[in-house]
GROMACS .gro file of C-alpha atoms in nm:
model
  267
    1UNK     CA    1   1.551   0.743  -3.840
    2UNK     CA    2   1.640   0.368  -3.884
    3UNK     CA    3   1.384   0.076  -3.788
    4UNK     CA    4   1.669  -0.058  -3.508
    5UNK     CA    5   1.628   0.342  -3.369
    6UNK     CA    6   1.260   0.314  -3.352
    7UNK     CA    7   1.266  -0.027  -3.191
    8UNK     CA    8   1.509   0.156  -2.912
    9UNK     CA    9   1.283   0.464  -2.893
   10UNK     CA   10   0.959   0.250  -2.882
   11UNK     CA   11   1.108   0.045  -2.603
   12UNK     CA   12   1.170   0.284  -2.399
   13UNK     CA   13   0.826   0.486  -2.453
   14UNK     CA   14   0.607   0.151  -2.377
   15UNK     CA   15   0.563   0.152  -2.050
   16UNK     CA   16   0.400   0.529  -2.067
   17UNK     CA   17   0.233   0.448  -2.326
   18UNK     CA   18   0.043   0.134  -2.222
   19UNK     CA   19  -0.032   0.301  -1.867
   20UNK     CA   20  -0.188   0.595  -2.053
   21UNK     CA   21  -0.397   0.325  -2.280
   22UNK     CA   22  -0.515   0.110  -2.008
   23UNK     CA   23  -0.640   0.450  -1.813
   24UNK     CA   24  -0.828   0.546  -2.008
   25UNK     CA   25  -0.990   0.239  -2.188
   26UNK     CA   26  -1.013  -0.009  -1.839
   27UNK     CA   27  -0.899  -0.287  -2.055
   28UNK     CA   28  -0.614  -0.483  -2.040
   29UNK     CA   29  -0.725  -0.669  -2.382
   30UNK     CA   30  -0.782  -0.325  -2.565
   31UNK     CA   31  -0.441  -0.204  -2.404
   32UNK     CA   32  -0.260  -0.464  -2.565
   33UNK     CA   33  -0.440  -0.437  -2.905
   34UNK     CA   34  -0.412  -0.098  -2.899
   35UNK     CA   35  -0.024  -0.075  -2.840
   36UNK     CA   36   0.066  -0.357  -3.097
   37UNK     CA   37  -0.143  -0.147  -3.369
   38UNK     CA   38   0.055   0.191  -3.243
   39UNK     CA   39   0.411  -0.026  -3.325
   40UNK     CA   40   0.285  -0.139  -3.670
   41UNK     CA   41   0.117   0.172  -3.771
   42UNK     CA   42   0.414   0.385  -3.651
   43UNK     CA   43   0.659   0.179  -3.826
   44UNK     CA   44   0.478   0.094  -4.132
   45UNK     CA   45   0.456   0.488  -4.129
   46UNK     CA   46   0.822   0.569  -4.018
   47UNK     CA   47   0.930   0.732  -4.324
   48UNK     CA   48   0.674   1.019  -4.282
   49UNK     CA   49   0.799   1.094  -3.927
   50UNK     CA   50   1.040   1.430  -3.989
   51UNK     CA   51   1.112   1.463  -3.610
   52UNK     CA   52   0.906   1.831  -3.599
   53UNK     CA   53   0.760   1.646  -3.320
   54UNK     CA   54   0.903   1.383  -3.011
   55UNK     CA   55   0.822   1.022  -3.106
   56UNK     CA   56   0.661   1.002  -2.760
   57UNK     CA   57   0.457   1.289  -2.950
   58UNK     CA   58   0.434   1.118  -3.256
   59UNK     CA   59   0.356   0.751  -3.075
   60UNK     CA   60   0.106   0.938  -2.871
   61UNK     CA   61  -0.041   1.054  -3.136
   62UNK     CA   62  -0.162   0.719  -3.330
   63UNK     CA   63  -0.254   0.575  -2.992
   64UNK     CA   64  -0.502   0.844  -2.897
   65UNK     CA   65  -0.636   0.830  -3.246
   66UNK     CA   66  -0.713   0.399  -3.236
   67UNK     CA   67  -0.816   0.445  -2.885
   68UNK     CA   68  -1.031   0.742  -2.972
   69UNK     CA   69  -1.234   0.505  -3.236
   70UNK     CA   70  -1.302   0.300  -2.976
   71UNK     CA   71  -1.377   0.495  -2.698
   72UNK     CA   72  -1.624   0.703  -2.909
   73UNK     CA   73  -1.855   0.438  -2.932
   74UNK     CA   74  -1.872   0.357  -2.578
   75UNK     CA   75  -2.094   0.563  -2.281
   76UNK     CA   76  -1.954   0.714  -2.005
   77UNK     CA   77  -1.916   0.557  -1.675
   78UNK     CA   78  -2.138   0.688  -1.385
   79UNK     CA   79  -1.983   0.911  -1.155
   80UNK     CA   80  -2.052   0.685  -0.907
   81UNK     CA   81  -1.891   0.435  -1.033
   82UNK     CA   82  -1.713   0.274  -0.709
   83UNK     CA   83  -2.068   0.279  -0.520
   84UNK     CA   84  -2.209   0.079  -0.804
   85UNK     CA   85  -1.903  -0.171  -0.805
   86UNK     CA   86  -1.908  -0.221  -0.415
   87UNK     CA   87  -2.259  -0.331  -0.452
   88UNK     CA   88  -2.178  -0.575  -0.716
   89UNK     CA   89  -1.905  -0.708  -0.559
   90UNK     CA   90  -2.112  -0.757  -0.214
   91UNK     CA   91  -2.335  -1.003  -0.420
   92UNK     CA   92  -2.081  -1.180  -0.593
   93UNK     CA   93  -1.939  -1.455  -0.353
   94UNK     CA   94  -1.663  -1.502  -0.625
   95UNK     CA   95  -1.509  -1.144  -0.646
   96UNK     CA   96  -1.361  -1.173  -0.286
   97UNK     CA   97  -1.248  -1.485  -0.317
   98UNK     CA   98  -1.021  -1.428  -0.621
   99UNK     CA   99  -0.925  -1.109  -0.471
  100UNK     CA  100  -0.834  -1.241  -0.186
  101UNK     CA  101  -0.654  -1.556  -0.334
  102UNK     CA  102  -0.455  -1.268  -0.556
  103UNK     CA  103  -0.378  -1.079  -0.196
  104UNK     CA  104  -0.222  -1.387  -0.079
  105UNK     CA  105  -0.012  -1.574  -0.358
  106UNK     CA  106   0.045  -1.308  -0.632
  107UNK     CA  107   0.401  -1.104  -0.553
  108UNK     CA  108   0.190  -0.813  -0.723
  109UNK     CA  109  -0.125  -0.857  -0.537
  110UNK     CA  110  -0.021  -0.647  -0.255
  111UNK     CA  111  -0.306  -0.375  -0.134
  112UNK     CA  112  -0.186  -0.010  -0.099
  113UNK     CA  113  -0.400   0.288  -0.028
  114UNK     CA  114  -0.226   0.527  -0.319
  115UNK     CA  115  -0.261   0.285  -0.561
  116UNK     CA  116  -0.662   0.215  -0.484
  117UNK     CA  117  -0.654   0.641  -0.515
  118UNK     CA  118  -0.478   0.571  -0.878
  119UNK     CA  119  -0.731   0.299  -0.910
  120UNK     CA  120  -1.063   0.542  -0.831
  121UNK     CA  121  -0.942   0.808  -1.079
  122UNK     CA  122  -0.889   0.624  -1.354
  123UNK     CA  123  -1.236   0.467  -1.284
  124UNK     CA  124  -1.406   0.828  -1.201
  125UNK     CA  125  -1.242   0.965  -1.472
  126UNK     CA  126  -1.431   0.775  -1.746
  127UNK     CA  127  -1.737   0.949  -1.669
  128UNK     CA  128  -1.592   1.261  -1.825
  129UNK     CA  129  -1.625   1.344  -2.190
  130UNK     CA  130  -1.378   1.184  -2.383
  131UNK     CA  131  -1.202   1.483  -2.452
  132UNK     CA  132  -1.141   1.626  -2.110
  133UNK     CA  133  -1.075   1.252  -2.018
  134UNK     CA  134  -0.759   1.221  -2.227
  135UNK     CA  135  -0.652   1.593  -2.180
  136UNK     CA  136  -0.648   1.564  -1.790
  137UNK     CA  137  -0.431   1.273  -1.831
  138UNK     CA  138  -0.192   1.360  -2.132
  139UNK     CA  139  -0.115   1.681  -1.913
  140UNK     CA  140  -0.142   1.617  -1.544
  141UNK     CA  141   0.011   1.263  -1.563
  142UNK     CA  142   0.207   1.210  -1.880
  143UNK     CA  143   0.327   1.564  -1.866
  144UNK     CA  144   0.278   1.663  -2.222
  145UNK     CA  145   0.280   2.064  -2.308
  146UNK     CA  146  -0.023   2.221  -2.433
  147UNK     CA  147   0.112   2.252  -2.776
  148UNK     CA  148   0.179   1.880  -2.776
  149UNK     CA  149  -0.143   1.799  -2.666
  150UNK     CA  150  -0.337   2.036  -2.938
  151UNK     CA  151  -0.111   1.794  -3.195
  152UNK     CA  152  -0.192   1.477  -3.051
  153UNK     CA  153  -0.576   1.556  -3.004
  154UNK     CA  154  -0.582   1.757  -3.371
  155UNK     CA  155  -0.746   2.061  -3.189
  156UNK     CA  156  -0.626   2.377  -3.086
  157UNK     CA  157  -0.456   2.495  -2.816
  158UNK     CA  158  -0.752   2.731  -2.661
  159UNK     CA  159  -0.979   2.373  -2.677
  160UNK     CA  160  -0.735   2.203  -2.524
  161UNK     CA  161  -0.682   2.465  -2.195
  162UNK     CA  162  -1.087   2.464  -2.196
  163UNK     CA  163  -1.118   2.060  -2.170
  164UNK     CA  164  -0.838   2.076  -1.867
  165UNK     CA  165  -1.045   2.384  -1.723
  166UNK     CA  166  -1.361   2.187  -1.740
  167UNK     CA  167  -1.259   1.857  -1.684
  168UNK     CA  168  -1.053   1.950  -1.381
  169UNK     CA  169  -1.303   2.170  -1.238
  170UNK     CA  170  -1.530   1.843  -1.279
  171UNK     CA  171  -1.306   1.607  -1.127
  172UNK     CA  172  -1.219   1.799  -0.841
  173UNK     CA  173  -1.616   1.836  -0.731
  174UNK     CA  174  -1.622   1.483  -0.757
  175UNK     CA  175  -1.384   1.386  -0.518
  176UNK     CA  176  -1.476   1.708  -0.263
  177UNK     CA  177  -1.825   1.509  -0.237
  178UNK     CA  178  -1.735   1.169  -0.269
  179UNK     CA  179  -1.369   1.081  -0.126
  180UNK     CA  180  -1.311   1.092   0.256
  181UNK     CA  181  -0.939   1.093   0.240
  182UNK     CA  182  -0.997   1.429   0.168
  183UNK     CA  183  -1.370   1.534   0.313
  184UNK     CA  184  -1.424   1.390   0.646
  185UNK     CA  185  -1.782   1.407   0.508
  186UNK     CA  186  -1.733   1.262   0.193
  187UNK     CA  187  -1.960   0.947   0.102
  188UNK     CA  188  -1.697   0.674  -0.045
  189UNK     CA  189  -1.483   0.494   0.210
  190UNK     CA  190  -1.321   0.252   0.017
  191UNK     CA  191  -0.933   0.302   0.058
  192UNK     CA  192  -0.979   0.260   0.423
  193UNK     CA  193  -1.265  -0.039   0.371
  194UNK     CA  194  -1.039  -0.250   0.148
  195UNK     CA  195  -0.718  -0.174   0.356
  196UNK     CA  196  -0.963  -0.323   0.623
  197UNK     CA  197  -0.999  -0.657   0.449
  198UNK     CA  198  -0.677  -0.688   0.265
  199UNK     CA  199  -0.421  -0.571   0.558
  200UNK     CA  200  -0.601  -0.660   0.852
  201UNK     CA  201  -0.298  -0.601   1.087
  202UNK     CA  202  -0.220  -0.259   0.999
  203UNK     CA  203  -0.368   0.061   1.168
  204UNK     CA  204  -0.542   0.255   0.867
  205UNK     CA  205  -0.543   0.616   1.006
  206UNK     CA  206  -0.183   0.569   0.982
  207UNK     CA  207  -0.132   0.415   0.667
  208UNK     CA  208  -0.337   0.687   0.509
  209UNK     CA  209  -0.153   0.966   0.680
  210UNK     CA  210   0.163   0.857   0.497
  211UNK     CA  211   0.028   1.020   0.166
  212UNK     CA  212   0.085   1.358   0.137
  213UNK     CA  213  -0.264   1.448   0.004
  214UNK     CA  214  -0.442   1.306   0.306
  215UNK     CA  215  -0.216   1.489   0.529
  216UNK     CA  216  -0.269   1.809   0.333
  217UNK     CA  217  -0.640   1.764   0.317
  218UNK     CA  218  -0.702   1.994   0.570
  219UNK     CA  219  -0.540   2.315   0.396
  220UNK     CA  220  -0.886   2.271   0.199
  221UNK     CA  221  -0.692   2.356  -0.118
  222UNK     CA  222  -0.902   2.177  -0.350
  223UNK     CA  223  -0.636   2.242  -0.688
  224UNK     CA  224  -0.340   2.174  -0.454
  225UNK     CA  225  -0.550   1.785  -0.351
  226UNK     CA  226  -0.585   1.763  -0.691
  227UNK     CA  227  -0.211   1.864  -0.806
  228UNK     CA  228  -0.116   1.522  -0.514
  229UNK     CA  229  -0.351   1.334  -0.677
  230UNK     CA  230  -0.196   1.318  -0.988
  231UNK     CA  231   0.160   1.268  -0.865
  232UNK     CA  232   0.025   0.933  -0.724
  233UNK     CA  233  -0.080   0.830  -1.078
  234UNK     CA  234   0.263   0.972  -1.226
  235UNK     CA  235   0.466   0.775  -0.987
  236UNK     CA  236   0.279   0.444  -1.028
  237UNK     CA  237   0.286   0.189  -1.328
  238UNK     CA  238  -0.049  -0.023  -1.308
  239UNK     CA  239   0.144  -0.253  -1.470
  240UNK     CA  240   0.446  -0.319  -1.270
  241UNK     CA  241   0.331  -0.206  -0.888
  242UNK     CA  242   0.303  -0.379  -0.633
  243UNK     CA  243  -0.066  -0.422  -0.644
  244UNK     CA  244  -0.080  -0.451  -1.048
  245UNK     CA  245  -0.281  -0.776  -1.029
  246UNK     CA  246  -0.510  -0.683  -0.767
  247UNK     CA  247  -0.588  -0.338  -0.891
  248UNK     CA  248  -0.643  -0.495  -1.253
  249UNK     CA  249  -0.866  -0.757  -1.135
  250UNK     CA  250  -1.031  -0.472  -0.943
  251UNK     CA  251  -1.062  -0.243  -1.273
  252UNK     CA  252  -1.198  -0.556  -1.496
  253UNK     CA  253  -1.489  -0.632  -1.238
  254UNK     CA  254  -1.557  -0.261  -1.250
  255UNK     CA  255  -1.557  -0.270  -1.649
  256UNK     CA  256  -1.810  -0.523  -1.634
  257UNK     CA  257  -2.026  -0.422  -1.388
  258UNK     CA  258  -2.039  -0.068  -1.585
  259UNK     CA  259  -2.141  -0.206  -1.933
  260UNK     CA  260  -2.378  -0.432  -1.755
  261UNK     CA  261  -2.518  -0.127  -1.591
  262UNK     CA  262  -2.502   0.103  -1.924
  263UNK     CA  263  -2.695  -0.130  -2.097
  264UNK     CA  264  -2.935  -0.173  -1.843
  265UNK     CA  265  -3.025   0.196  -1.797
  266UNK     CA  266  -2.994   0.249  -2.169
  267UNK     CA  267  -3.215   0.547  -2.288
   0.00000   0.00000   0.00000
């Protein structure tokens, strides 16, 4: 493969690569560094690429290895990260002011419920063991095959299937207990709360019912609801969506809250 073709292919893959790294690291700065390092390492080792797998798989392998080196040193987030961050936000007079400034001035400062659904999944997924988190994103969002994920993570197909099963099961359980969009007894109502703050003229219930996952909630098929949640992540680019600046601001705040929480609760 020539350098020119590599550059063209990398450019076409970079959007997915960036969103993947952001979703597993929850850090824009780390994402930028890892994507740049992936390009440099890929270009440096281009002569070793034998096209036995796709270039996309090869680049995701490089970026996953770079991210894992960073992530293994970090602690998993709490399952109730959104509750903890909400409490911190209520005590921080600057957070809401900054968010409202973004909402009023930025072309990417809209608040949309489906964007918050994707944001929420990103945060809560960081409560999973790392291998489960990576496998879920690679399979359910970026649509790699099990064999390709095994190659990316240097593990067997049997282990990939195990990580997918245990990760899905855990995330389904968490959202079943927390998400008021799919369970009227769920403890988390942030989608509706935030929509009321940022879009006070909207009728929140009507907005929620525009989302297929919310409409399907009455059927109670937990696997289907999880798949519909994943379809929302697949359709959104967290760097280019109409809500990206607002959600990235929110993500940076949650990351800061979690780092402080984990430091204060270190064993």
